[in-house]
mmCIF file of C-alpha atoms and ligand atoms in Angstrom:
data_model
loop_
_atom_site.group_PDB
_atom_site.id
_atom_site.type_symbol
_atom_site.label_atom_id
_atom_site.label_comp_id
_atom_site.label_asym_id
_atom_site.label_seq_id
_atom_site.Cartn_x
_atom_site.Cartn_y
_atom_site.Cartn_z
ATOM 1 C CA MET A 8 96.001 99.436 95.110
ATOM 2 C CA THR A 9 99.119 99.776 93.000
ATOM 3 C CA ARG A 10 102.549 98.242 93.478
ATOM 4 C CA VAL A 11 105.685 99.928 92.247
ATOM 5 C CA VAL A 12 109.314 98.833 92.532
ATOM 6 C CA HIS A 13 112.149 101.383 92.427
ATOM 7 C CA VAL A 14 115.693 100.048 92.146
ATOM 8 C CA LEU A 15 118.378 102.459 93.361
ATOM 9 C CA PRO A 16 122.151 102.031 93.000
ATOM 10 C CA ASP A 17 122.977 101.714 96.692
ATOM 11 C CA ALA A 18 121.657 101.906 100.242
ATOM 12 C CA GLU A 19 122.237 105.651 100.544
ATOM 13 C CA SER A 20 120.343 106.493 97.378
ATOM 14 C CA ALA A 21 117.500 104.141 98.305
ATOM 15 C CA ALA A 22 117.231 105.881 101.676
ATOM 16 C CA THR A 23 117.308 109.308 100.023
ATOM 17 C CA ALA A 24 114.595 108.236 97.590
ATOM 18 C CA VAL A 25 112.389 107.171 100.493
ATOM 19 C CA VAL A 26 112.999 110.477 102.265
ATOM 20 C CA ASP A 27 112.062 112.352 99.074
ATOM 21 C CA ARG A 28 108.915 110.260 98.795
ATOM 22 C CA LEU A 29 107.973 110.949 102.412
ATOM 23 C CA PHE A 30 108.413 114.679 101.892
ATOM 24 C CA GLY A 31 106.296 114.481 98.742
ATOM 25 C CA LEU A 32 103.516 112.716 100.623
ATOM 26 C CA ALA A 33 103.847 115.090 103.577
ATOM 27 C CA SER A 34 103.516 118.161 101.402
ATOM 28 C CA ARG A 35 100.379 116.767 99.753
ATOM 29 C CA VAL A 36 98.918 116.073 103.180
ATOM 30 C CA GLY A 37 99.957 119.575 104.286
ATOM 31 C CA GLU A 38 97.877 121.054 101.453
ATOM 32 C CA GLN A 39 94.879 119.346 103.055
ATOM 33 C CA GLU A 40 95.819 121.135 106.271
ATOM 34 C CA ARG A 41 96.167 118.061 108.365
ATOM 35 C CA PRO A 42 99.198 116.464 110.026
ATOM 36 C CA PHE A 43 101.307 113.851 108.239
ATOM 37 C CA ALA A 44 101.063 110.572 110.172
ATOM 38 C CA LEU A 45 104.009 108.238 109.671
ATOM 39 C CA ALA A 46 104.891 104.853 111.206
ATOM 40 C CA ILE A 47 108.477 103.618 111.037
ATOM 41 C CA SER A 48 110.282 100.326 111.669
ATOM 42 C CA GLY A 49 113.597 99.279 113.163
ATOM 43 C CA GLY A 50 116.526 97.191 112.023
ATOM 44 C CA ARG A 51 119.704 98.356 110.315
ATOM 45 C CA THR A 52 118.260 99.378 106.966
ATOM 46 C CA PRO A 53 116.536 102.609 108.085
ATOM 47 C CA GLU A 54 119.732 104.038 109.587
ATOM 48 C CA PRO A 55 120.703 106.039 106.470
ATOM 49 C CA MET A 56 117.084 107.152 106.147
ATOM 50 C CA PHE A 57 117.084 108.517 109.695
ATOM 51 C CA ARG A 58 120.391 110.289 109.072
ATOM 52 C CA ALA A 59 119.036 111.793 105.862
ATOM 53 C CA LEU A 60 115.895 112.946 107.660
ATOM 54 C CA ALA A 61 117.975 114.575 110.382
ATOM 55 C CA ILE A 62 119.906 116.765 107.945
ATOM 56 C CA ARG A 63 117.181 117.308 105.406
ATOM 57 C CA GLU A 64 117.341 120.781 103.929
ATOM 58 C CA GLY A 65 114.467 122.471 102.189
ATOM 59 C CA GLY A 66 111.947 120.319 104.007
ATOM 60 C CA PRO A 67 109.543 121.635 106.574
ATOM 61 C CA LYS A 68 111.531 123.797 108.947
ATOM 62 C CA ASP A 69 109.082 122.715 111.523
ATOM 63 C CA TRP A 70 108.365 119.041 112.218
ATOM 64 C CA SER A 71 105.251 120.099 114.052
ATOM 65 C CA ARG A 72 103.087 118.843 111.196
ATOM 66 C CA TRP A 73 104.495 115.300 111.416
ATOM 67 C CA GLN A 74 103.081 112.731 113.848
ATOM 68 C CA LEU A 75 105.328 109.738 114.366
ATOM 69 C CA PHE A 76 104.358 106.163 115.264
ATOM 70 C CA TRP A 77 106.092 102.774 115.157
ATOM 71 C CA CYS A 78 105.234 99.669 113.111
ATOM 72 C CA ASP A 79 106.913 97.519 115.747
ATOM 73 C CA GLU A 80 109.101 97.639 118.808
ATOM 74 C CA ARG A 81 111.311 95.347 120.855
ATOM 75 C CA LEU A 82 110.465 95.385 124.580
ATOM 76 C CA VAL A 83 113.707 96.939 125.782
ATOM 77 C CA PRO A 84 114.363 100.386 127.250
ATOM 78 C CA GLY A 85 114.901 103.226 124.790
ATOM 79 C CA SER A 86 118.558 103.375 125.820
ATOM 80 C CA ASP A 87 119.111 99.742 124.707
ATOM 81 C CA PRO A 88 120.836 99.461 121.306
ATOM 82 C CA ARG A 89 118.059 97.078 120.222
ATOM 83 C CA SER A 90 115.320 99.690 120.712
ATOM 84 C CA ASN A 91 113.625 100.865 117.516
ATOM 85 C CA PHE A 92 112.569 104.082 119.223
ATOM 86 C CA GLY A 93 116.106 104.611 120.543
ATOM 87 C CA LEU A 94 117.598 104.251 117.061
ATOM 88 C CA ALA A 95 115.266 106.856 115.555
ATOM 89 C CA GLN A 96 115.774 109.121 118.554
ATOM 90 C CA ARG A 97 119.590 109.021 118.274
ATOM 91 C CA LEU A 98 119.868 109.403 114.517
ATOM 92 C CA TRP A 99 116.894 111.587 113.622
ATOM 93 C CA LEU A 100 114.533 112.863 116.298
ATOM 94 C CA GLY A 101 117.140 114.196 118.733
ATOM 95 C CA PRO A 102 119.392 115.881 116.163
ATOM 96 C CA ALA A 103 116.373 117.298 114.290
ATOM 97 C CA HIS A 104 114.692 118.605 117.455
ATOM 98 C CA PHE A 105 111.526 116.736 116.548
ATOM 99 C CA PRO A 106 108.783 117.885 118.945
ATOM 100 C CA PRO A 107 108.387 115.239 121.670
ATOM 101 C CA ARG A 108 104.611 115.737 121.767
ATOM 102 C CA ASN A 109 104.409 114.450 118.168
ATOM 103 C CA ILE A 110 106.284 111.236 118.991
ATOM 104 C CA HIS A 111 104.133 108.219 119.862
ATOM 105 C CA PRO A 112 106.443 105.388 120.913
ATOM 106 C CA ILE A 113 105.329 101.919 121.966
ATOM 107 C CA GLU A 114 105.570 101.592 125.744
ATOM 108 C CA THR A 115 108.169 99.041 126.785
ATOM 109 C CA GLY A 116 108.049 99.084 130.575
ATOM 110 C CA VAL A 117 104.970 96.870 130.852
ATOM 111 C CA PRO A 118 104.252 93.221 129.935
ATOM 112 C CA VAL A 119 104.035 92.648 126.195
ATOM 113 C CA ASP A 120 100.263 91.981 126.120
ATOM 114 C CA GLU A 121 99.632 95.212 127.972
ATOM 115 C CA ALA A 122 102.075 97.133 125.777
ATOM 116 C CA ALA A 123 100.185 95.960 122.679
ATOM 117 C CA ARG A 124 96.815 96.856 124.188
ATOM 118 C CA ARG A 125 98.028 100.303 125.150
ATOM 119 C CA TYR A 126 99.431 100.957 121.683
ATOM 120 C CA GLU A 127 96.181 99.857 120.078
ATOM 121 C CA THR A 128 94.466 102.451 122.285
ATOM 122 C CA THR A 129 97.047 105.069 121.298
ATOM 123 C CA VAL A 130 96.620 104.444 117.586
ATOM 124 C CA ARG A 131 92.841 104.151 117.647
ATOM 125 C CA GLY A 132 92.662 107.177 119.934
ATOM 126 C CA TYR A 133 94.635 109.230 117.431
ATOM 127 C CA PHE A 134 92.861 108.111 114.270
ATOM 128 C CA GLY A 135 89.393 107.544 115.697
ATOM 129 C CA ALA A 136 87.021 104.684 115.115
ATOM 130 C CA GLY A 137 85.721 103.656 111.732
ATOM 131 C CA ASP A 138 87.109 102.390 108.472
ATOM 132 C CA ALA A 139 88.912 105.518 107.308
ATOM 133 C CA PRO A 140 92.580 105.263 106.321
ATOM 134 C CA THR A 141 94.980 105.896 109.165
ATOM 135 C CA PHE A 142 98.725 106.422 108.638
ATOM 136 C CA ASP A 143 99.658 108.447 105.593
ATOM 137 C CA ALA A 144 102.690 106.200 105.255
ATOM 138 C CA VAL A 145 104.309 103.237 106.950
ATOM 139 C CA VAL A 146 107.979 102.460 106.311
ATOM 140 C CA LEU A 147 108.742 98.763 106.547
ATOM 141 C CA GLY A 148 111.757 96.502 106.183
ATOM 142 C CA VAL A 149 112.037 92.839 105.253
ATOM 143 C CA GLY A 150 113.996 90.105 106.975
ATOM 144 C CA PRO A 151 115.757 87.356 105.001
ATOM 145 C CA ASP A 152 112.932 85.033 106.120
ATOM 146 C CA GLY A 153 110.281 87.373 104.663
ATOM 147 C CA HIS A 154 109.138 88.882 107.952
ATOM 148 C CA THR A 155 108.097 92.498 108.145
ATOM 149 C CA ALA A 156 107.491 94.622 111.232
ATOM 150 C CA SER A 157 107.381 91.820 113.849
ATOM 151 C CA LEU A 158 105.142 89.600 111.713
ATOM 152 C CA PHE A 159 107.089 86.373 111.264
ATOM 153 C CA PRO A 160 106.328 83.497 108.872
ATOM 154 C CA GLY A 161 103.831 81.123 110.446
ATOM 155 C CA ALA A 162 103.055 83.387 113.419
ATOM 156 C CA SER A 163 99.484 83.549 114.672
ATOM 157 C CA ALA A 164 99.714 87.360 114.605
ATOM 158 C CA LEU A 165 99.456 87.144 110.824
ATOM 159 C CA GLU A 166 95.883 85.924 111.001
ATOM 160 C CA VAL A 167 94.589 88.567 113.441
ATOM 161 C CA VAL A 168 91.987 90.737 111.743
ATOM 162 C CA ASP A 169 90.213 92.384 114.671
ATOM 163 C CA ARG A 170 93.230 94.215 116.118
ATOM 164 C CA TRP A 171 95.671 96.729 114.718
ATOM 165 C CA VAL A 172 98.370 95.963 117.290
ATOM 166 C CA VAL A 173 99.330 92.628 118.846
ATOM 167 C CA PRO A 174 102.067 91.174 121.045
ATOM 168 C CA GLU A 175 104.708 88.842 119.603
ATOM 169 C CA PRO A 176 106.155 87.236 122.735
ATOM 170 C CA ARG A 177 108.465 84.807 120.905
ATOM 171 C CA PRO A 178 109.919 86.261 117.695
ATOM 172 C CA SER A 179 111.489 83.615 115.480
ATOM 173 C CA GLN A 180 114.376 85.935 114.517
ATOM 174 C CA PRO A 181 116.881 87.797 116.691
ATOM 175 C CA PRO A 182 116.868 89.824 118.820
ATOM 176 C CA ALA A 183 114.933 87.318 120.926
ATOM 177 C CA VAL A 184 113.010 89.826 122.993
ATOM 178 C CA PRO A 185 109.217 90.158 123.075
ATOM 179 C CA ARG A 186 107.861 92.517 120.453
ATOM 180 C CA VAL A 187 104.770 94.587 119.800
ATOM 181 C CA THR A 188 103.702 94.876 116.184
ATOM 182 C CA LEU A 189 101.077 96.303 113.906
ATOM 183 C CA THR A 190 99.015 93.525 112.318
ATOM 184 C CA LEU A 191 98.494 93.193 108.567
ATOM 185 C CA GLU A 192 95.118 94.803 109.245
ATOM 186 C CA GLY A 193 96.771 97.716 111.074
ATOM 187 C CA ILE A 194 99.333 98.202 108.304
ATOM 188 C CA GLY A 195 96.634 97.820 105.653
ATOM 189 C CA ARG A 196 94.816 100.904 106.948
ATOM 190 C CA ALA A 197 97.786 103.026 105.844
ATOM 191 C CA ARG A 198 97.448 104.953 102.617
ATOM 192 C CA THR A 199 100.940 104.087 101.410
ATOM 193 C CA ALA A 200 103.235 101.259 102.512
ATOM 194 C CA ILE A 201 106.885 101.866 101.700
ATOM 195 C CA PHE A 202 109.425 99.047 101.853
ATOM 196 C CA LEU A 203 113.070 100.017 102.138
ATOM 197 C CA VAL A 204 115.303 97.005 101.471
ATOM 198 C CA GLY A 205 119.027 96.683 100.884
ATOM 199 C CA GLY A 206 121.840 94.170 100.793
ATOM 200 C CA ALA A 207 122.602 90.965 98.941
ATOM 201 C CA ASP A 208 121.271 88.822 101.787
ATOM 202 C CA LYS A 209 117.763 90.085 100.937
ATOM 203 C CA ARG A 210 117.919 89.226 97.245
ATOM 204 C CA PRO A 211 116.575 85.635 97.458
ATOM 205 C CA VAL A 212 113.589 86.601 99.581
ATOM 206 C CA LEU A 213 112.847 89.641 97.441
ATOM 207 C CA ALA A 214 112.870 87.446 94.359
ATOM 208 C CA GLU A 215 110.160 85.361 96.003
ATOM 209 C CA ILE A 216 108.138 88.301 97.264
ATOM 210 C CA LEU A 217 108.264 90.280 94.053
ATOM 211 C CA GLY A 218 107.382 87.213 92.057
ATOM 212 C CA ALA A 219 110.687 86.590 90.355
ATOM 213 C CA ALA A 220 110.847 82.985 91.469
ATOM 214 C CA ASP A 221 107.883 81.934 89.383
ATOM 215 C CA GLY A 222 106.258 78.783 90.550
ATOM 216 C CA THR A 223 107.316 79.003 94.182
ATOM 217 C CA ALA A 224 104.398 78.518 96.479
ATOM 218 C CA THR A 225 106.048 80.274 99.384
ATOM 219 C CA GLY A 226 106.584 83.808 98.027
ATOM 220 C CA PRO A 227 103.006 85.105 98.177
ATOM 221 C CA LYS A 228 102.521 83.645 101.651
ATOM 222 C CA LEU A 229 105.454 85.459 103.205
ATOM 223 C CA PRO A 230 104.423 88.217 105.631
ATOM 224 C CA ALA A 231 105.963 91.025 103.567
ATOM 225 C CA ALA A 232 104.185 89.770 100.446
ATOM 226 C CA ARG A 233 100.848 89.960 102.252
ATOM 227 C CA VAL A 234 101.147 93.674 103.031
ATOM 228 C CA ARG A 235 98.405 95.774 101.483
ATOM 229 C CA ALA A 236 97.690 99.490 101.752
ATOM 230 C CA GLN A 237 94.808 101.764 100.782
ATOM 231 C CA ASP A 238 96.606 103.414 97.846
ATOM 232 C CA ALA A 239 99.948 101.820 97.077
ATOM 233 C CA VAL A 240 102.727 99.515 98.167
ATOM 234 C CA GLU A 241 106.025 101.015 97.042
ATOM 235 C CA TRP A 242 109.341 99.169 97.123
ATOM 236 C CA PHE A 243 112.654 101.032 97.309
ATOM 237 C CA VAL A 244 115.374 98.463 96.797
ATOM 238 C CA ASP A 245 119.109 98.819 96.338
ATOM 239 C CA SER A 246 120.780 97.050 93.451
ATOM 240 C CA ALA A 247 122.410 94.456 95.729
ATOM 241 C CA ALA A 248 118.980 93.305 96.923
ATOM 242 C CA ALA A 249 117.130 93.678 93.644
ATOM 243 C CA PRO A 250 116.275 90.533 91.723
ATOM 244 C CA THR A 251 117.662 90.724 88.176
ATOM 245 C CA SER A 252 115.549 92.936 85.957
ATOM 246 C CA SER A 253 114.662 90.072 83.631
ATOM 247 C CA SER A 254 112.998 88.257 86.497
ATOM 248 C CA ARG A 255 111.032 91.149 87.999
HETATM 249 C C1 6PG B 19 112.492 95.119 113.643
HETATM 250 C C2 6PG B 19 112.000 95.563 112.302
HETATM 251 C C3 6PG B 19 112.028 94.441 111.286
HETATM 252 C C4 6PG B 19 113.052 94.885 110.275
HETATM 253 C C5 6PG B 19 113.562 93.742 109.447
HETATM 254 C C6 6PG B 19 114.719 94.160 108.572
HETATM 255 O O1 6PG B 19 112.224 95.797 114.607
HETATM 256 O O2 6PG B 19 113.236 94.140 113.699
HETATM 257 O O3 6PG B 19 110.945 96.398 112.264
HETATM 258 O O4 6PG B 19 110.853 94.103 110.655
HETATM 259 O O5 6PG B 19 112.510 95.874 109.442
HETATM 260 O O6 6PG B 19 113.995 92.731 110.322
HETATM 261 O O7 6PG B 19 115.794 94.472 109.418
HETATM 262 P P1 6PG B 19 117.188 94.951 108.870
HETATM 263 O O8 6PG B 19 116.966 96.302 108.299
HETATM 264 O O9 6PG B 19 118.085 94.980 110.066
HETATM 265 O O10 6PG B 19 117.624 93.979 107.839
#
């Protein structure tokens, strides 16, 4: 597995770089004549990415070859501003006329344990049993505490190895609503994990995760630092969030 860090001037260019990367991966997958399976996250950071996806020109005219999943979800209705599905739907899927049959949201109208179980069934049902890689790409963010998806520092979900999807009934960061999240094991089945990170408030935690703060014991233990993928973990970071180049 390789790790690569791209530093882009600002949030817009980081988002555009991720979109370019996704289209590159999707076209390679298209050559193999199979659908491109992508899992996305929520939060503020992916907003410019969703907008860029919605107006993408020269990409596939037809989203029918993309299959879309979520890395995590907050248990609120899709119309709630906190919904990860709702955000993607408003900014990308609706405007782009993404085919609804290719959208695989996490159910939110059931108790969180049941929602996690159902999503595990959805994901395993799509990819099949066995050890083969699953998602072609997952797009993740990072919280200032080092969480990713809804995997929070110290949470028991981090140690789950026999499930791809688990409930997180009490997230340690806002919004304080129950969540469903891929596990590290579920994320680790992806071929490529892409982190999109921006803003000065992320710089200290990125310094720890990317190893700039040599000697800290916490960095490698943070959830985002524990993410693995089958082929590569790729970081797309804006200059406000990037640790200084001498320390990367
Ligand atoms: C969620 C996300 C979460 C997010 C980070 C970063 O649903 O909350 O999936 O892991 O990616 O918290 O969020 P921001 O982009 O808002 O900083």
